[in-house]
Every structure is written in C-alpha cells, then in structure tokens.
mmCIF file of C-alpha atoms and ligand atoms in Angstrom:
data_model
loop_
_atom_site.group_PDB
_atom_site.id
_atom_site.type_symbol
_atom_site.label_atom_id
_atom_site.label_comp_id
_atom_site.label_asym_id
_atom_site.label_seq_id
_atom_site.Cartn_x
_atom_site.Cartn_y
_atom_site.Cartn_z
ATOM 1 C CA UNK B 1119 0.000 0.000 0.000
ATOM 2 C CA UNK B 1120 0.967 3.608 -1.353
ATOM 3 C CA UNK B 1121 2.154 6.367 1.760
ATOM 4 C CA UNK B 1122 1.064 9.425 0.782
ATOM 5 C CA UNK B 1123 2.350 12.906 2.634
ATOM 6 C CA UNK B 1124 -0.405 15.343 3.271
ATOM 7 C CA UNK B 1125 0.972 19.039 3.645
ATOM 8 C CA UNK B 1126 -1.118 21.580 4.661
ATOM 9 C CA UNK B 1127 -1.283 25.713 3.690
ATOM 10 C CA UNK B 1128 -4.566 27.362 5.143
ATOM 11 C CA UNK B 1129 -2.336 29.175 7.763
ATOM 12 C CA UNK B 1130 -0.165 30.790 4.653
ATOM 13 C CA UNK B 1131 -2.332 30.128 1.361
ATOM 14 C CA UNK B 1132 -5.379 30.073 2.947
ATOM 15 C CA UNK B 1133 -5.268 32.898 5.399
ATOM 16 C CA UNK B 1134 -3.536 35.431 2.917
ATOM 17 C CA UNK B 1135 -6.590 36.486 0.951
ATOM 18 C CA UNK B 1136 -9.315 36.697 3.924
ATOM 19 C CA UNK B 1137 -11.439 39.688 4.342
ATOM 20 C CA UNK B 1138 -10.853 39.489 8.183
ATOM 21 C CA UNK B 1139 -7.627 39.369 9.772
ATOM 22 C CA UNK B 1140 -7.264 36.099 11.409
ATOM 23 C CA UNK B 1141 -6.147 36.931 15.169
ATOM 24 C CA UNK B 1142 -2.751 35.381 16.080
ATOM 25 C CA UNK B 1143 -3.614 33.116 19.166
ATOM 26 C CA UNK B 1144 -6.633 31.525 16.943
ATOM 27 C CA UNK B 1145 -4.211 31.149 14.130
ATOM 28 C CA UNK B 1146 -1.484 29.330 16.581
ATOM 29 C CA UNK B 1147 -4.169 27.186 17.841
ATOM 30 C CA UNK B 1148 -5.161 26.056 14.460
ATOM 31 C CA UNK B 1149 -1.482 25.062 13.771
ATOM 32 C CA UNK B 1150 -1.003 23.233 17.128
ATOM 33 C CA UNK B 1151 -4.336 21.272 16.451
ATOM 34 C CA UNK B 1152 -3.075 20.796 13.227
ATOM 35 C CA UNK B 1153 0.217 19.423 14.008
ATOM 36 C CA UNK B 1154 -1.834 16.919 16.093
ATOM 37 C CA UNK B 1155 -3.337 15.670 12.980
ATOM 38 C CA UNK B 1156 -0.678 13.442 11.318
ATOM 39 C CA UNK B 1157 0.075 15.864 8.525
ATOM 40 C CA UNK B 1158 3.970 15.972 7.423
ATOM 41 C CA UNK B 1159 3.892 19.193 6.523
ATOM 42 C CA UNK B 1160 2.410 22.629 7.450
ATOM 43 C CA UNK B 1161 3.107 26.055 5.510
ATOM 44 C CA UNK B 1162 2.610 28.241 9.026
ATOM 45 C CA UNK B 1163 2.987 31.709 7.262
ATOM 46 C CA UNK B 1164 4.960 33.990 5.002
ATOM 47 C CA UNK B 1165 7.746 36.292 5.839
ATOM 48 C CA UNK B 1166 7.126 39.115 3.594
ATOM 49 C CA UNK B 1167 5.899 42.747 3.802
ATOM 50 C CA UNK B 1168 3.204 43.298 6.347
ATOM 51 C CA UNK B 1169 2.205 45.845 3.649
ATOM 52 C CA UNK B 1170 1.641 43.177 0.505
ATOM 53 C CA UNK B 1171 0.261 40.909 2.903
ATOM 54 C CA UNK B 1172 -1.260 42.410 5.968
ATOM 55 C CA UNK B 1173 -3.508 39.228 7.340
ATOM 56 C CA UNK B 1174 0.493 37.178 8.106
ATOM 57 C CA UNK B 1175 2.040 40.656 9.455
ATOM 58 C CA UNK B 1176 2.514 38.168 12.656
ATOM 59 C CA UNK B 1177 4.344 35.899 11.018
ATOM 60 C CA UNK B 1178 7.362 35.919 13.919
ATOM 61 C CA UNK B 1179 4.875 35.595 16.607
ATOM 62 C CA UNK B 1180 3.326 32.391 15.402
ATOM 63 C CA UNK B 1181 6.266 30.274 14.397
ATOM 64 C CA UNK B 1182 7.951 31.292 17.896
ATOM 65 C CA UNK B 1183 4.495 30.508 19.465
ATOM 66 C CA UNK B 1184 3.521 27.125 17.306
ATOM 67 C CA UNK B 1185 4.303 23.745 19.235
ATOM 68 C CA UNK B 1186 6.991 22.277 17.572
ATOM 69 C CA UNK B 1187 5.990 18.966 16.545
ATOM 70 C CA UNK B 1188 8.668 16.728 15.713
ATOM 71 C CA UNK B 1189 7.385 15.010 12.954
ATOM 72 C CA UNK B 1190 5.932 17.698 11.137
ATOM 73 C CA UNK B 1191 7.877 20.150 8.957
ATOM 74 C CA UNK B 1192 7.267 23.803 9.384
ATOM 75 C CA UNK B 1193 7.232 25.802 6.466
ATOM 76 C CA UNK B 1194 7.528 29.525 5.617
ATOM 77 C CA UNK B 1195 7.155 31.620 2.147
ATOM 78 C CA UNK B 1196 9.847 33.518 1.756
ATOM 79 C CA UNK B 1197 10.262 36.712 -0.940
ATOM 80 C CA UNK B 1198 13.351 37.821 -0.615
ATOM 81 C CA UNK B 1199 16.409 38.095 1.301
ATOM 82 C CA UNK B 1200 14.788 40.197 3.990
ATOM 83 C CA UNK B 1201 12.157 37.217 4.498
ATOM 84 C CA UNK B 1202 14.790 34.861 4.523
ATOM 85 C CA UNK B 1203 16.727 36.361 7.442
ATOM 86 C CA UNK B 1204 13.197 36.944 9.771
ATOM 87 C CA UNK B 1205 12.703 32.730 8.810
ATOM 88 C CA UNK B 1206 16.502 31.902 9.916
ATOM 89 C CA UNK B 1207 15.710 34.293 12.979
ATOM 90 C CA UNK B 1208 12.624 32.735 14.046
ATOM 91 C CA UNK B 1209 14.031 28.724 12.948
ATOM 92 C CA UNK B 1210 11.451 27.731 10.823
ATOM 93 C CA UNK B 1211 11.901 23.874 9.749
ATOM 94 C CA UNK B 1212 12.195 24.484 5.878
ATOM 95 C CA UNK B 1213 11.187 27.787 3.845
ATOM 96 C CA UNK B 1214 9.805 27.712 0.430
ATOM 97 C CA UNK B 1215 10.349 29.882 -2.087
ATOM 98 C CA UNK B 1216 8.370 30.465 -5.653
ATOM 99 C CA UNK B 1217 8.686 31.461 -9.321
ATOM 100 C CA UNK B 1218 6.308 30.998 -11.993
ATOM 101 C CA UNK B 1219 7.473 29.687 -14.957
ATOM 102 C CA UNK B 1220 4.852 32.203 -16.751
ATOM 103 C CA UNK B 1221 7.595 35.239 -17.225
ATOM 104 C CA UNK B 1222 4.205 37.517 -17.555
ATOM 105 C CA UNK B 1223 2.857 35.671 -13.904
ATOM 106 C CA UNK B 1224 5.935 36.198 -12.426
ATOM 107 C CA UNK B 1225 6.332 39.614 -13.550
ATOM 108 C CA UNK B 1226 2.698 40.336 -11.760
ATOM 109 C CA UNK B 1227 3.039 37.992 -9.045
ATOM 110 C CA UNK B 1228 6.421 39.093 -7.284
ATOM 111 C CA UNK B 1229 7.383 41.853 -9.813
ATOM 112 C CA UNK B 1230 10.501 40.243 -11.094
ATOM 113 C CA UNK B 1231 11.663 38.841 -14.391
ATOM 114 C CA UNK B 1232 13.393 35.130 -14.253
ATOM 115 C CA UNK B 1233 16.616 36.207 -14.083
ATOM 116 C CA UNK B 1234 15.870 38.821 -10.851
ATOM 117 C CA UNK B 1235 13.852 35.711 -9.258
ATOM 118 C CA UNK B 1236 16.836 33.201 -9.940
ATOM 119 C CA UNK B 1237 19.373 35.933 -8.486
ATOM 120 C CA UNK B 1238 17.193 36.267 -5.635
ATOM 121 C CA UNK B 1239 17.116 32.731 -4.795
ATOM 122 C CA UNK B 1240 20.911 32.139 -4.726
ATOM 123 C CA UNK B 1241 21.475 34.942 -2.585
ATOM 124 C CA UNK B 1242 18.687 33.403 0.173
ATOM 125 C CA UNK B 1243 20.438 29.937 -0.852
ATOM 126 C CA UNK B 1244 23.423 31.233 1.005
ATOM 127 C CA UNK B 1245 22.088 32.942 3.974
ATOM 128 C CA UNK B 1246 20.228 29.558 4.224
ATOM 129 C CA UNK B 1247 23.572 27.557 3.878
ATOM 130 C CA UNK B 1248 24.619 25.603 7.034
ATOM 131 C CA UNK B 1249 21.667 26.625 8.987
ATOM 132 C CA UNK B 1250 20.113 23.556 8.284
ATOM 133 C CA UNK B 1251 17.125 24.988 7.273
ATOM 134 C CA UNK B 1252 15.663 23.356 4.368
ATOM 135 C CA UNK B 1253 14.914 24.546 0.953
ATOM 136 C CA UNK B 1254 11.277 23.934 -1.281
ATOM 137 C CA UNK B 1255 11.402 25.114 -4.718
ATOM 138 C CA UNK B 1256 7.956 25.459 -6.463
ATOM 139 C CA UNK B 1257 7.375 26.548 -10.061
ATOM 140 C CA UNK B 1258 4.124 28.375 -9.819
ATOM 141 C CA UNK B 1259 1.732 27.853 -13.269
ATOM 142 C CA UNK B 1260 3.536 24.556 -13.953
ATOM 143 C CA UNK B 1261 0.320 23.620 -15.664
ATOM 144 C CA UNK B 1262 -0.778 27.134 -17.295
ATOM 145 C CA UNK B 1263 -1.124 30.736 -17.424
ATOM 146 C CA UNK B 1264 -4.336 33.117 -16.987
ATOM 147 C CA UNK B 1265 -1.909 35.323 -19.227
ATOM 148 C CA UNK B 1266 0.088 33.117 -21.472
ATOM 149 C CA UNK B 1267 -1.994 29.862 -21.504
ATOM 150 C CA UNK B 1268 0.181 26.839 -22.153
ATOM 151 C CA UNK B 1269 3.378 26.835 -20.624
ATOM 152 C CA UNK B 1270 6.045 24.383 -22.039
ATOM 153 C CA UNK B 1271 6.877 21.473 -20.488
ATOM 154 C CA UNK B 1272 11.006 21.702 -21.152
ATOM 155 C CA UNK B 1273 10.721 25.656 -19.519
ATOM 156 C CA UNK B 1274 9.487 23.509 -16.061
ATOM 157 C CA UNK B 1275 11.980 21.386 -16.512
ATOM 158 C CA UNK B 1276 14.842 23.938 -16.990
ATOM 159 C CA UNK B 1277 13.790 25.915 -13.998
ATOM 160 C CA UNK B 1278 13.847 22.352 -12.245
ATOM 161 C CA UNK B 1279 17.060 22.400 -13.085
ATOM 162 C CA UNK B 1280 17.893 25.534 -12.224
ATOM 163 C CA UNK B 1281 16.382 25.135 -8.451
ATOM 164 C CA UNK B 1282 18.748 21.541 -8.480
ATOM 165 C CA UNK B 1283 21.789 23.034 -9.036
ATOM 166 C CA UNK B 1284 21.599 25.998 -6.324
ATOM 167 C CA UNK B 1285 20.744 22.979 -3.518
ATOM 168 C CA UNK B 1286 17.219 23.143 -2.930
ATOM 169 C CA UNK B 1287 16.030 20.183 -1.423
ATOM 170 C CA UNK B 1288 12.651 19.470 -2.731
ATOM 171 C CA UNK B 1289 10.331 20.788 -5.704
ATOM 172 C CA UNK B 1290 6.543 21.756 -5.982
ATOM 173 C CA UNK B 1291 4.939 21.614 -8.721
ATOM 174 C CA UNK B 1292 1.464 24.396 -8.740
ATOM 175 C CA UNK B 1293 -1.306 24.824 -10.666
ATOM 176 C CA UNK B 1294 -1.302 28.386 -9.283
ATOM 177 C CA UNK B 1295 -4.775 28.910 -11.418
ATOM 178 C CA UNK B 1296 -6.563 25.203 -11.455
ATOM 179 C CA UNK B 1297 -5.712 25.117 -15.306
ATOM 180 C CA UNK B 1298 -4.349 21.202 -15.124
ATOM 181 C CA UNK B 1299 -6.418 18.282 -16.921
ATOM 182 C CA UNK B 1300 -5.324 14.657 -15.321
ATOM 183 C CA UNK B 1301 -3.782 13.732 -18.885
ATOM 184 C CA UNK B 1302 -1.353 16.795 -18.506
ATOM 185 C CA UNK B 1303 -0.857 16.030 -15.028
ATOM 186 C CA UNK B 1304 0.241 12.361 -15.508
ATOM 187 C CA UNK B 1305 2.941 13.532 -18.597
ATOM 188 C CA UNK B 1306 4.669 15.773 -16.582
ATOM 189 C CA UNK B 1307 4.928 14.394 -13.042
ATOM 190 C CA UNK B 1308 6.489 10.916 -14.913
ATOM 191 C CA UNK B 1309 9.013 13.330 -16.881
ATOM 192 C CA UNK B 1310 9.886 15.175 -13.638
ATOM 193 C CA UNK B 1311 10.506 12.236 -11.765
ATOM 194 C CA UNK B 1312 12.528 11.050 -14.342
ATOM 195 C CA UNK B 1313 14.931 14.193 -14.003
ATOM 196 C CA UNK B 1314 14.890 14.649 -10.238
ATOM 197 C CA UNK B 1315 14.906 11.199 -8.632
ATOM 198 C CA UNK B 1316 15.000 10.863 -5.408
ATOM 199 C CA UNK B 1317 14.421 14.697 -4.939
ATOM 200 C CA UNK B 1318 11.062 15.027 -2.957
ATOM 201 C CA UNK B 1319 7.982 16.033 -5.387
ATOM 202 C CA UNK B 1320 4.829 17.569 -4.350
ATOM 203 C CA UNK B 1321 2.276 18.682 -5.958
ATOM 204 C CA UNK B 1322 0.178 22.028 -5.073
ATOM 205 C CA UNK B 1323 -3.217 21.613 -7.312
ATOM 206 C CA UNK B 1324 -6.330 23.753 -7.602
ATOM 207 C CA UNK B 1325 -9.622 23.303 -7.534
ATOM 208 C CA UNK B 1326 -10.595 26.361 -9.493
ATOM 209 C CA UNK B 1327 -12.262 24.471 -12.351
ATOM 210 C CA UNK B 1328 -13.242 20.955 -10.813
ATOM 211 C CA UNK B 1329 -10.129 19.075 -11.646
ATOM 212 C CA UNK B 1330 -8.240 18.874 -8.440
ATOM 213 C CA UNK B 1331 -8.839 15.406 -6.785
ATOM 214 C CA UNK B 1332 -8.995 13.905 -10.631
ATOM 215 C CA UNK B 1333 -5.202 15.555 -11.389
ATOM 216 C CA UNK B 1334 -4.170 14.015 -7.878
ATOM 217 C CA UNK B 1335 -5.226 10.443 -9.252
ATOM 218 C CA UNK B 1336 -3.061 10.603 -11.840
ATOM 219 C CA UNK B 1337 0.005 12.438 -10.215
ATOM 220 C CA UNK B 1338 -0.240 9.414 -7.925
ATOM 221 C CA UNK B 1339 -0.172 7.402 -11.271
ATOM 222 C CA UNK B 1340 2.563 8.677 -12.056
ATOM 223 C CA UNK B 1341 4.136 8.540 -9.137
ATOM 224 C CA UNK B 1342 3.555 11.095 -6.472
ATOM 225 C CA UNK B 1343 3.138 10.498 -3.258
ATOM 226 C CA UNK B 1344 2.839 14.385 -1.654
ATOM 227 C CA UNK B 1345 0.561 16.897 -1.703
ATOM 228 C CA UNK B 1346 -0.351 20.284 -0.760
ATOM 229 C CA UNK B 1347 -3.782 21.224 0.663
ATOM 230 C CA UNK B 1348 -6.181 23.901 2.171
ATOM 231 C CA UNK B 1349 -8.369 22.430 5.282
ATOM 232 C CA UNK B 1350 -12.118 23.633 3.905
ATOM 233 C CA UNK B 1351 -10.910 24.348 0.658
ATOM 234 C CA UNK B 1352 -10.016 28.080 1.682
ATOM 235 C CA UNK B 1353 -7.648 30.136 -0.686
ATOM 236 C CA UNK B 1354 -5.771 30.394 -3.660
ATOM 237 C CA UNK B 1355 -3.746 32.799 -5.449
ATOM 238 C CA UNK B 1356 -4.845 36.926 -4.707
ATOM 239 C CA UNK B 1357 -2.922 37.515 -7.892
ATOM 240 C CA UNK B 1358 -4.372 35.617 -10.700
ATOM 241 C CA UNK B 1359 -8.191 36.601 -11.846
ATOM 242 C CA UNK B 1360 -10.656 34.815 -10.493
ATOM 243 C CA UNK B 1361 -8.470 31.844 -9.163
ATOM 244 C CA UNK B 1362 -9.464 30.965 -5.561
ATOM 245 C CA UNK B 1363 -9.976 27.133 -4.355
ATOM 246 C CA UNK B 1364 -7.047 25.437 -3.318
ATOM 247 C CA UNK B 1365 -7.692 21.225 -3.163
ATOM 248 C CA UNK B 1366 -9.371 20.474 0.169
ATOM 249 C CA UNK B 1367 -7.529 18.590 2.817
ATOM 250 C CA UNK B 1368 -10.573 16.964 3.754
ATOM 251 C CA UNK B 1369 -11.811 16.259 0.711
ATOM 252 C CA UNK B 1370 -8.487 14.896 -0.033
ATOM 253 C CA UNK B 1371 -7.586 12.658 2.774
ATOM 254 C CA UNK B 1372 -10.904 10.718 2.553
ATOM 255 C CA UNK B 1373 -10.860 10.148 -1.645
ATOM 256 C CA UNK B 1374 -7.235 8.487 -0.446
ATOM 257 C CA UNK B 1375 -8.628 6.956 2.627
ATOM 258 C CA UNK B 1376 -11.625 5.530 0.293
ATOM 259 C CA UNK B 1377 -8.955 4.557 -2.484
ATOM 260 C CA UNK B 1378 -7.304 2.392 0.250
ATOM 261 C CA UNK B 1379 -4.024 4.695 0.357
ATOM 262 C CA UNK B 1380 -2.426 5.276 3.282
ATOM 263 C CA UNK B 1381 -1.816 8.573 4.819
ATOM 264 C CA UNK B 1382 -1.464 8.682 8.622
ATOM 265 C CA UNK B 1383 -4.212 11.549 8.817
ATOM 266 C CA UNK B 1384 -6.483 11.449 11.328
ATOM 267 C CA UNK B 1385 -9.730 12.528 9.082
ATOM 268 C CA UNK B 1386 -12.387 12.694 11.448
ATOM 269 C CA UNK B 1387 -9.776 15.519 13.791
ATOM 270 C CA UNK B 1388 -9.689 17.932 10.488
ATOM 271 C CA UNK B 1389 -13.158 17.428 9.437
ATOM 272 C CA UNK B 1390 -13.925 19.125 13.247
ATOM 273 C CA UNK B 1391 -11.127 21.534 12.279
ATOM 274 C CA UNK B 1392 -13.117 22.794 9.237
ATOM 275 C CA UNK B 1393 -16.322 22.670 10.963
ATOM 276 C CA UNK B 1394 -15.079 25.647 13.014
ATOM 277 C CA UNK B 1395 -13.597 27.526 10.165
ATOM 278 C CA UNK B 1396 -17.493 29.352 9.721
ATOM 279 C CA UNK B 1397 -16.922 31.164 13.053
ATOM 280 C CA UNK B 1398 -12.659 31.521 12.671
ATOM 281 C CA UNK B 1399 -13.328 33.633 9.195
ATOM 282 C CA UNK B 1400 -16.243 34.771 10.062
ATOM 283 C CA UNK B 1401 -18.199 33.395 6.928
ATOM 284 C CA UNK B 1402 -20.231 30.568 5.615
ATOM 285 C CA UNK B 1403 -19.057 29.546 2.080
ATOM 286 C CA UNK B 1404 -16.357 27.384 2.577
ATOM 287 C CA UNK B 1405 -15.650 25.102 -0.247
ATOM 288 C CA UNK B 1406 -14.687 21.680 1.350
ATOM 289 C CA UNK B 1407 -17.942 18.427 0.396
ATOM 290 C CA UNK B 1408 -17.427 15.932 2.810
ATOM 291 C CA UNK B 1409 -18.148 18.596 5.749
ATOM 292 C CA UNK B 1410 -21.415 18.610 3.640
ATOM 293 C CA UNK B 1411 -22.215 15.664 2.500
ATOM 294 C CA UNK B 1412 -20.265 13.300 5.452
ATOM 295 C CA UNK B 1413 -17.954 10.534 4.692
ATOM 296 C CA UNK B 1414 -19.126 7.552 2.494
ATOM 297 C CA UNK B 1415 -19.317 5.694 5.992
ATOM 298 C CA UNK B 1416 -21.180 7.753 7.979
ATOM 299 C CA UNK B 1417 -24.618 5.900 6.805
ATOM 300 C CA UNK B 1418 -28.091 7.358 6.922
ATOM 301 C CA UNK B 1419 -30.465 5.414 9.766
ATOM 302 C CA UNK B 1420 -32.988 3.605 7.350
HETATM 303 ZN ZN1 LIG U 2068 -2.633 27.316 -3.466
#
C-alpha cells in the first residue's frame, strides 16, 4: 500500500486572501491542532511585507508561538532576502520559495523577471547555507497561465534544473490557477521524476475548475506520493483573476482513505477543524464536500 504525505497551507495560502484578519492566538491554535493531525507538513505563514500581505504581518509571533511537533515540517514563504533572514531568525523547519514559470505571472506575481527571481534565490540559498534549514522550490503555473496559456513542459523542466543546481532540497509543482487536466498532469509528473529522482515532489493543485482530486489520481499514477492542501478548501492565489480554491484537505484525505491509500491523517480531527472555520473567518461559504455531504461511511439510519 501507497504512503502518501499530506501538507497543509490554510495558515499561509489560505489565510492570505481573507477579508478578516485572522487573530494570532486563533491562528497558533489552528497550527497546534493541526500538528496533532498526522500531517507531514504545514506552511505556518509567510515572511514578507506586512504591507503586501497584511492578514500574516505576525508571522514571527506564530512560528515562535507554534508547538513544535517533531514530525511535522514547518514551512515559511519567503520573498526575498529580507524574508529569509526573519525565517533563519525565528528557525522555521524548511522555507519555500516560488517562481512561476509564466515570465508575464511572475512579472505580476512578485514583480521580477526570471533572471531577478533566480538571483534572488541564490542569494537566500546562502544565507540559508549551514543553517540547516531546508529549501522547497515550487514553479508556480507549472500547468498554465491566466496570461500566457500553455506553458512548455522543457521551460518547467529547466527551472527544475535551475532550483537543483543551487541545492534546494525538494520541488513543488502548482497549478497556481486550477488550469491542469489529469492527462497533462500524468505527462509531466512521470518526466519530472525522471529528471529529479529521489528529490522530494509535491504537488500544489487547484480546484478552481473541478479538476483537483482527478489531477491528484493521476500524479499518484505517475508517481507522487505528496501533496499540498487547504483544510475547507479556503484560498488560492490573490494575484491571478478569479483563481481561488485550493484542493481540500478533507476532501483529499478521505478520496485516499476511500482509495485504500495510506496517509497517517487522522480525518475525522480535520473534518472538526473545518467545521469551526465558519466562526474563525467569520463566513459561511467554505468550499470543502465531505463537511457537507459526510464521509461515504457515515450511513443514513434507514
Ligand atoms: Zn494554493
């Protein structure tokens, strides 16, 4: 039977778009349950301008607050080398850092051309060195652009590449914009694990047009075994046109539970999770079914 990692970004990807500011000790509760929850990964915040993104302007309070699980991997965004000094400072686990292989996405997204982005990153790669902080690469719009529509599949690999060579540790793949189609999905993840091995893969899918849990299917076909997702559903990318849903953890856990793949997640713990979410944000539309509909086993009394 399949493992397969479940890492989690409401705190970061989820909590960066919301009307209402999230207030710290809630957020820092939400991580600590979380870490309960048998998820390998959690993406607790971003380190970037309180300005760009006001709602994670405490992003030093809650990874020096979180309870440090052990077995979980804290992550933080990072932007720049300012970002990357406040993560060191604070000893985040691992911090992930992002470039769209769109050159027009990236250009809106962080306001940088390739070449700024890739100069960027090796100056953070050697603050980072020896710190033992670990490094994610992800290549935002892996799958597609809202601007440029198909991306090629040898540009993802070259920035692959690129991310290889400086000493990252890992690489995301995103469908920043929920643009993937399971037949796209299953042609790139078996190229990419062709070219990086060993190297960790996950993937960070969408659910902006329906196709989320089908393109996980058939990255697992093809050989993926970690993935990204938003307890309830909640966020997606505040820079791309109309793109919010990211997959639902939830949602998620159960299709693999169902499937018979293993996962270590305690699924009936986050379903409770996202049944508060309503009264954390304040609001009533969150994405995520099985809070809905239950789980295929909870039966109806006849
Ligand atoms: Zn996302």
């Amino acid at each position: 039977m399949s493992f397969i990692h479940i890492q989690e970004v409401i705190p970061r990807d989820g909590f960066q778009i919301e009307r209402n500011f999230v207030p710290t000790d809630k957020k820092i509760n939400l991580i600590n349950e979380l870490s309960d929850c048998g998820l390998s990964k959690i993406e607790v915040t971003s380190f970037v301008s309180p300005k760009a993104v006001p709602n994670l302007k405490d992003a030093e309070e809650v990874v020096t607050s979180i309870k440090r699980n052990p077995d979980v991997t804290n992550v933080a965004l990072i932007a720049n080398v300012r970002g990357a000094e406040r993560a060191i400072a604070a000893h985040i686990d691992e911090i992930n850092l992002v470039m769209s292989a769109s050159a027009t996405h990236n250009k809106k997204n962080v306001n940088r051309t390739h070449e700024e982005s890739l100069a960027g990153f090796n100056e953070i790669m050697s603050r980072v060195h020896g710190t033992g902080i670990k490094v994610n690469g992800s290549v935002a719009t892996s799958f597609g652009c809202p601007f440029e529509g198909e991306i090629a599949e040898n540009a993802v690999q070259h920035f692959i590449d690129k991310y290889i060579s400086m000493g990252m540790d890992s690489i995301t793949l995103a469908d920043t914009t929920g643009m993937a189609n399971p037949v796209q999905v299953k042609r790139l993840v078996e190229k990419v694990i062709d070219q990086i091995g060993d190297v960790p893969l996950t993937l960070h899918f969408h659910n902006t047009r329906g196709m989320g849990l089908a393109n996980v299917v058939a990255a697992i076909e093809a050989g993926a075994t970690r993935f990204d997702s938003s307890l309830g559903g909640i966020g997606g990318c505040p820079f791309a046109p109309g793109a919010t849903g990211n997959l639902c953890t939830e949602d998620l856990v159960h299709m693999l539970h169902e499937m018979g793949l293993e996962t270590k997640v305690n699924l009936d713990k986050l379903i409770e999770l996202s049944k508060g979410l309503p009264e954390l944000l304040g609001r009533n539309d969150i994405p995520g079914q099985i809070v809905k509909a239950g789980k295929v086993t909870d039966l109806h009394k006849t």
